[in-house]
Short mmCIF file of C-alpha atoms in Angstrom, two decimals:
data_model
loop_
_atom_site.label_atom_id
_atom_site.label_comp_id
_atom_site.label_asym_id
_atom_site.label_seq_id
_atom_site.Cartn_x
_atom_site.Cartn_y
_atom_site.Cartn_z
CA UNK A 1 41.38 17.15 145.28
CA UNK A 2 41.51 17.93 149.02
CA UNK A 3 41.42 21.64 148.27
CA UNK A 4 38.29 21.21 146.16
CA UNK A 5 36.60 19.13 148.85
CA UNK A 6 37.53 21.75 151.43
CA UNK A 7 35.94 24.48 149.31
CA UNK A 8 32.78 22.44 148.94
CA UNK A 9 32.58 21.80 152.68
CA UNK A 10 32.92 25.51 153.42
CA UNK A 11 30.53 26.61 150.67
CA UNK A 12 27.39 28.19 152.12
CA UNK A 13 25.56 27.52 148.83
CA UNK A 14 26.40 23.80 148.90
CA UNK A 15 25.32 23.53 152.55
CA UNK A 16 22.11 25.39 151.77
CA UNK A 17 21.34 23.03 148.87
CA UNK A 18 22.02 20.00 151.06
CA UNK A 19 19.78 21.33 153.84
CA UNK A 20 17.04 22.14 151.33
CA UNK A 21 17.12 18.54 150.13
CA UNK A 22 16.90 17.28 153.73
CA UNK A 23 13.93 19.55 154.44
CA UNK A 24 12.16 18.22 151.36
CA UNK A 25 12.86 14.65 152.43
CA UNK A 26 11.49 15.10 155.95
CA UNK A 27 8.83 17.80 155.56
CA UNK A 28 7.27 17.46 152.09
CA UNK A 29 3.92 15.88 152.91
CA UNK A 30 0.66 16.03 151.00
CA UNK A 31 -1.51 19.10 151.59
CA UNK A 32 -3.25 19.41 153.99
CA UNK A 33 -1.22 18.01 156.86
CA UNK A 34 -1.57 18.39 160.63
CA UNK A 35 -2.68 21.94 161.59
CA UNK A 36 -3.32 22.83 157.95
CA UNK A 37 -6.64 20.99 158.17
CA UNK A 38 -7.92 23.99 160.14
CA UNK A 39 -5.51 26.85 159.49
CA UNK A 40 -5.68 26.70 155.70
CA UNK A 41 -9.46 26.72 155.80
CA UNK A 42 -9.32 29.71 158.13
CA UNK A 43 -7.56 31.67 155.37
CA UNK A 44 -10.54 31.11 153.08
CA UNK A 45 -13.02 31.83 155.85
CA UNK A 46 -11.37 35.19 156.65
CA UNK A 47 -12.69 36.84 153.49
CA UNK A 48 -15.63 34.52 152.77
CA UNK A 49 -18.00 34.40 155.74
CA UNK A 50 -20.26 31.93 153.94
CA UNK A 51 -17.48 29.33 153.65
CA UNK A 52 -18.22 26.36 155.98
CA UNK A 53 -20.90 28.50 157.58
CA UNK A 54 -22.14 25.88 160.04
CA UNK A 55 -18.78 24.35 160.91
CA UNK A 56 -18.26 24.54 164.67
CA UNK A 57 -14.49 24.80 164.11
CA UNK A 58 -15.04 28.41 163.05
CA UNK A 59 -17.62 29.36 165.66
CA UNK A 60 -15.01 31.55 167.37
CA UNK A 61 -13.15 34.24 165.41
CA UNK A 62 -9.53 33.53 164.53
CA UNK A 63 -8.17 36.47 166.49
CA UNK A 64 -4.97 34.75 167.65
CA UNK A 65 -3.61 34.64 164.09
CA UNK A 66 -5.44 37.76 162.87
CA UNK A 67 -2.51 39.24 160.93
CA UNK A 68 -1.51 35.95 159.30
CA UNK A 69 -5.11 35.23 158.26
CA UNK A 70 -5.71 38.69 156.80
CA UNK A 71 -2.41 38.87 154.92
CA UNK A 72 -2.32 35.38 153.43
CA UNK A 73 -6.08 35.07 153.18
CA UNK A 74 -5.95 37.61 150.35
CA UNK A 75 -4.34 34.97 148.13
CA UNK A 76 -7.50 32.86 148.31
CA UNK A 77 -9.11 35.28 145.85
CA UNK A 78 -6.99 33.94 142.99
CA UNK A 79 -5.19 30.78 144.18
CA UNK A 80 -6.26 27.41 145.54
CA UNK A 81 -5.52 26.45 149.13
CA UNK A 82 -3.14 23.76 147.90
CA UNK A 83 -1.16 26.29 145.87
CA UNK A 84 -1.06 28.70 148.81
CA UNK A 85 0.09 25.92 151.14
CA UNK A 86 2.93 24.69 148.92
CA UNK A 87 4.09 28.21 148.06
CA UNK A 88 3.98 29.21 151.73
CA UNK A 89 5.79 26.05 152.82
CA UNK A 90 8.61 26.48 150.32
CA UNK A 91 9.09 30.16 151.16
CA UNK A 92 9.08 29.42 154.89
CA UNK A 93 11.53 26.54 154.47
CA UNK A 94 13.83 28.72 152.39
CA UNK A 95 13.66 31.60 154.86
CA UNK A 96 14.18 29.49 157.99
CA UNK A 97 17.14 27.54 156.60
CA UNK A 98 18.81 30.76 155.46
CA UNK A 99 18.13 32.43 158.82
CA UNK A 100 19.66 29.49 160.69
CA UNK A 101 22.76 29.68 158.51
CA UNK A 102 23.04 33.43 159.20
CA UNK A 103 22.84 32.79 162.93
CA UNK A 104 25.55 30.13 162.71
CA UNK A 105 27.95 32.66 161.16
CA UNK A 106 28.17 34.53 164.47
CA UNK A 107 30.38 31.77 165.84
CA UNK A 108 33.65 30.35 164.56
CA UNK A 109 32.07 27.08 163.49
CA UNK A 110 32.88 25.54 160.08
CA UNK A 111 30.03 25.84 157.59
CA UNK A 112 29.79 22.08 157.11
CA UNK A 113 29.64 21.54 160.87
CA UNK A 114 26.81 24.00 161.45
CA UNK A 115 24.93 22.51 158.49
CA UNK A 116 25.38 19.04 159.99
CA UNK A 117 23.94 20.26 163.28
CA UNK A 118 20.91 21.74 161.51
CA UNK A 119 20.47 18.51 159.54
CA UNK A 120 20.52 16.41 162.73
CA UNK A 121 18.00 18.79 164.32
CA UNK A 122 15.66 18.35 161.34
CA UNK A 123 16.07 14.57 161.20
CA UNK A 124 15.43 14.22 164.94
CA UNK A 125 12.07 15.97 164.72
CA UNK A 126 13.12 19.56 165.59
CA UNK A 127 12.00 19.34 169.23
CA UNK A 128 12.66 17.04 172.16
CA UNK A 129 9.39 17.70 173.97
CA UNK A 130 6.15 19.44 173.08
CA UNK A 131 5.96 18.40 169.44
CA UNK A 132 6.96 21.86 168.21
CA UNK A 133 8.44 22.57 164.77
CA UNK A 134 9.63 25.41 162.56
CA UNK A 135 9.85 23.47 159.31
CA UNK A 136 6.78 21.60 158.20
CA UNK A 137 3.33 22.97 157.47
CA UNK A 138 2.35 26.46 156.34
CA UNK A 139 0.85 28.29 159.29
CA UNK A 140 1.26 31.38 161.40
CA UNK A 141 3.98 30.08 163.70
CA UNK A 142 6.29 29.24 160.79
CA UNK A 143 6.17 32.86 159.58
CA UNK A 144 6.60 34.00 163.21
CA UNK A 145 9.74 31.89 163.54
CA UNK A 146 11.23 33.52 160.44
CA UNK A 147 10.67 36.93 162.05
CA UNK A 148 12.19 35.68 165.31
CA UNK A 149 15.33 34.17 163.76
CA UNK A 150 16.09 37.29 161.74
CA UNK A 151 15.37 39.43 164.81
CA UNK A 152 17.94 37.44 166.81
CA UNK A 153 20.44 37.81 163.98
CA UNK A 154 19.88 41.56 164.00
CA UNK A 155 20.33 41.86 167.76
CA UNK A 156 23.54 39.83 167.55
CA UNK A 157 24.76 42.33 164.94
CA UNK A 158 24.20 45.16 167.42
CA UNK A 159 21.14 46.61 165.68
CA UNK A 160 18.04 47.84 167.49
CA UNK A 161 15.47 49.12 165.00
CA UNK A 162 14.66 46.39 162.52
CA UNK A 163 15.23 43.45 164.94
CA UNK A 164 12.77 45.03 167.40
CA UNK A 165 10.23 45.48 164.60
CA UNK A 166 10.65 41.83 163.59
CA UNK A 167 10.26 40.77 167.22
CA UNK A 168 7.00 42.69 167.40
CA UNK A 169 5.83 41.04 164.18
CA UNK A 170 6.68 37.68 165.74
CA UNK A 171 4.00 38.38 168.32
CA UNK A 172 1.56 39.72 165.73
CA UNK A 173 1.94 36.59 163.64
CA UNK A 174 1.75 34.19 166.58
CA UNK A 175 1.33 35.58 170.14
CA UNK A 176 2.44 32.35 171.82
CA UNK A 177 5.77 32.40 169.97
CA UNK A 178 6.17 36.15 170.38
CA UNK A 179 5.39 36.52 174.08
CA UNK A 180 8.22 34.38 175.40
CA UNK A 181 10.64 35.50 172.69
CA UNK A 182 10.07 39.18 173.49
CA UNK A 183 10.59 38.67 177.21
CA UNK A 184 13.73 36.58 176.64
CA UNK A 185 15.21 39.09 174.16
CA UNK A 186 14.65 42.08 176.45
CA UNK A 187 16.17 40.16 179.38
CA UNK A 188 19.14 39.31 177.16
CA UNK A 189 19.62 43.00 176.33
CA UNK A 190 19.61 43.87 180.04
CA UNK A 191 22.04 41.03 180.76
CA UNK A 192 24.39 42.41 178.13
CA UNK A 193 24.18 45.75 179.97
CA UNK A 194 22.97 47.56 176.90
CA UNK A 195 22.14 51.23 177.27
CA UNK A 196 18.76 51.50 179.01
CA UNK A 197 17.69 53.97 176.36
CA UNK A 198 18.31 51.30 173.71
CA UNK A 199 16.33 48.76 175.73
CA UNK A 200 13.46 51.25 176.12
CA UNK A 201 13.61 52.07 172.41
CA UNK A 202 13.52 48.36 171.55
CA UNK A 203 10.55 47.79 173.88
CA UNK A 204 8.66 50.70 172.30
CA UNK A 205 9.27 49.43 168.74
CA UNK A 206 8.31 45.89 169.80
CA UNK A 207 5.07 47.18 171.33
CA UNK A 208 4.25 49.18 168.20
CA UNK A 209 4.71 46.24 165.83
CA UNK A 210 2.86 43.93 168.25
CA UNK A 211 -0.33 45.99 167.95
CA UNK A 212 -1.73 44.01 164.97
CA UNK A 213 -1.65 40.98 167.29
CA UNK A 214 -2.66 42.69 170.53
CA UNK A 215 -5.68 44.69 169.34
CA UNK A 216 -7.67 41.75 167.87
CA UNK A 217 -7.14 39.80 171.08
CA UNK A 218 -8.32 42.72 173.24
CA UNK A 219 -11.28 43.62 171.04
CA UNK A 220 -12.55 40.06 170.62
CA UNK A 221 -13.49 39.71 174.30
CA UNK A 222 -13.79 36.34 176.00
CA UNK A 223 -13.40 33.16 173.97
CA UNK A 224 -16.24 31.56 175.91
CA UNK A 225 -14.05 28.67 177.02
CA UNK A 226 -14.25 27.71 180.69
CA UNK A 227 -11.41 26.59 182.94
CA UNK A 228 -12.62 23.02 182.50
CA UNK A 229 -12.44 23.43 178.71
CA UNK A 230 -8.81 24.53 178.95
CA UNK A 231 -7.96 21.68 181.32
CA UNK A 232 -9.46 19.24 178.85
CA UNK A 233 -7.40 20.65 175.98
CA UNK A 234 -4.19 20.77 178.01
CA UNK A 235 -4.39 17.46 179.87
CA UNK A 236 -6.62 15.19 177.77
CA UNK A 237 -6.79 16.37 174.16
CA UNK A 238 -3.22 17.68 173.68
CA UNK A 239 -1.09 16.42 176.57
CA UNK A 240 1.85 15.82 174.22
CA UNK A 241 1.94 19.58 173.66
CA UNK A 242 0.89 21.09 176.99
CA UNK A 243 1.39 18.59 179.81
CA UNK A 244 5.02 18.08 180.92
CA UNK A 245 3.94 15.15 183.11
CA UNK A 246 3.10 13.21 179.95
CA UNK A 247 6.59 13.73 178.47
CA UNK A 248 9.40 11.22 178.95
CA UNK A 249 11.57 12.26 181.89
CA UNK A 250 14.67 11.45 179.87
CA UNK A 251 13.55 13.96 177.22
CA UNK A 252 13.08 16.70 179.82
CA UNK A 253 16.50 15.88 181.26
CA UNK A 254 18.01 16.15 177.77
CA UNK A 255 16.56 19.66 177.41
CA UNK A 256 18.38 20.73 180.56
CA UNK A 257 21.57 18.96 179.50
CA UNK A 258 21.55 20.98 176.28
CA UNK A 259 21.27 24.20 178.28
CA UNK A 260 24.04 23.08 180.66
CA UNK A 261 26.25 22.29 177.65
CA UNK A 262 25.66 25.80 176.26
CA UNK A 263 26.50 27.34 179.66
CA UNK A 264 29.72 25.31 179.91
CA UNK A 265 30.79 26.37 176.42
CA UNK A 266 30.01 29.98 177.35
CA UNK A 267 32.07 29.73 180.53
CA UNK A 268 35.10 28.46 178.60
CA UNK A 269 34.67 30.86 175.68
CA UNK A 270 35.47 34.52 175.05
CA UNK A 271 32.15 35.72 176.50
CA UNK A 272 31.61 38.22 173.72
CA UNK A 273 28.36 40.17 173.49
CA UNK A 274 27.10 37.64 170.94
CA UNK A 275 27.72 34.79 173.38
CA UNK A 276 26.25 36.68 176.34
CA UNK A 277 23.11 37.64 174.42
CA UNK A 278 22.31 34.17 173.09
CA UNK A 279 23.08 32.46 176.42
CA UNK A 280 20.87 34.94 178.29
CA UNK A 281 18.13 34.41 175.69
CA UNK A 282 18.30 30.61 175.98
CA UNK A 283 18.56 30.69 179.77
CA UNK A 284 15.50 32.93 180.00
CA UNK A 285 13.52 30.49 177.88
CA UNK A 286 14.80 27.71 180.16
CA UNK A 287 13.51 29.60 183.21
CA UNK A 288 10.09 30.02 181.57
CA UNK A 289 10.09 26.30 180.73
CA UNK A 290 10.95 25.42 184.33
CA UNK A 291 8.28 27.76 185.68
CA UNK A 292 5.69 25.97 183.55
CA UNK A 293 6.72 22.59 184.95
CA UNK A 294 6.60 23.91 188.53
CA UNK A 295 3.17 25.45 188.01
CA UNK A 296 1.93 22.16 186.60
CA UNK A 297 3.36 20.32 189.63
CA UNK A 298 1.76 22.77 192.07
CA UNK A 299 -1.70 22.52 190.50
CA UNK A 300 -4.55 20.11 191.11
CA UNK A 301 -5.06 19.23 187.46
CA UNK A 302 -4.86 15.47 188.03
CA UNK A 303 -8.20 15.45 189.84
CA UNK A 304 -9.91 17.40 187.07
CA UNK A 305 -8.30 15.23 184.39
CA UNK A 306 -9.66 12.02 185.95
CA UNK A 307 -13.12 13.57 186.14
CA UNK A 308 -13.02 14.64 182.50
CA UNK A 309 -11.76 11.26 181.34
CA UNK A 310 -14.53 9.49 183.29
CA UNK A 311 -17.08 11.48 181.35
#
C-alpha cells in the first residue's frame, strides 16, 4: 500500500491532474472576466474596423499586443469570442502548469512537493503585490508567460537557440513582460560566465524575435497620452498595480523575504549553473523591483495625485 502511495505521489501525471483541477477551481470564471472585457473585443476589432466603431476604448491602436491580436484575431472569422476565450484559457492553463512542472525538475525536489508549492501559489492569488497573474484570463501576457517559462527551462538545460527565440517572442506577445525578462536573463547568462559569443548570439536571436513587438510600437508614434494622464492611471485609476506606496508594507517585506530565502538556499547548496542562473535571474528582477520603488519615492507624484483627485 505504501509503495503504491509513493508511486502516486511521485507521478507527474497525477500531480498534473491535481493541479489542473485546482486551476479550474480557482480560475474558471464566466467569460468575459477582468481584462477580457477589452482584450477579447480587441481581437474582433483587429480584423473588423467597423466593430464598435465609436467606442473610445479603441480610439488608439492596439500596438502593444500587436502580435497577439493579429494571431488570435484570425479565429474571430469562424469562432465566437466566448469559444476563443475558453479555448485560449484552457491551452494557456495546460501550457503554464506543464512548464512549471518542467522547471521544478531541475532541482532535487519530490514531485508531490513541487506540486504542493504550485498549488499554494495558485490558491494564494499568484502574486503578493501588483495583482499580477499567469493563470486566469485569456490575454497576451498569459501567452507571453508560457514563452518565458519554456525559455527559462531551455536556458537551464544549457541551450541557446530556441530559448532565446522564445524570450524574444515573450516581448513580442507582451513588451512589459518581455522587457524585464530579457534583461534579467542576459544578466543571468553573464553571471554564469557563459561564453560572450553565446551571450551575443542569444541577444541577437532575442532582438530578431522581438521585432514583431518592437516595430508596431515604433511605427505607431505617440499614444497621445500626457504625463498627467499616466500619473492618473498609475496613482489614481490603478494604484494596486502601479503604485508601491498603496501596497501593504508587510507584502513588500514578504517579497524580499522570499528572495532572501532563495539566496540562503543558494549559499548552502551546490551552486550549480542551474542554481546560479535562476538566482541571478530572480535577483535581477528584485533589483528592477527595488529601482521602481526608489523612483516612486524620489518623485513628486503625491502632489499631482492630490490635484487629480480634487478634480
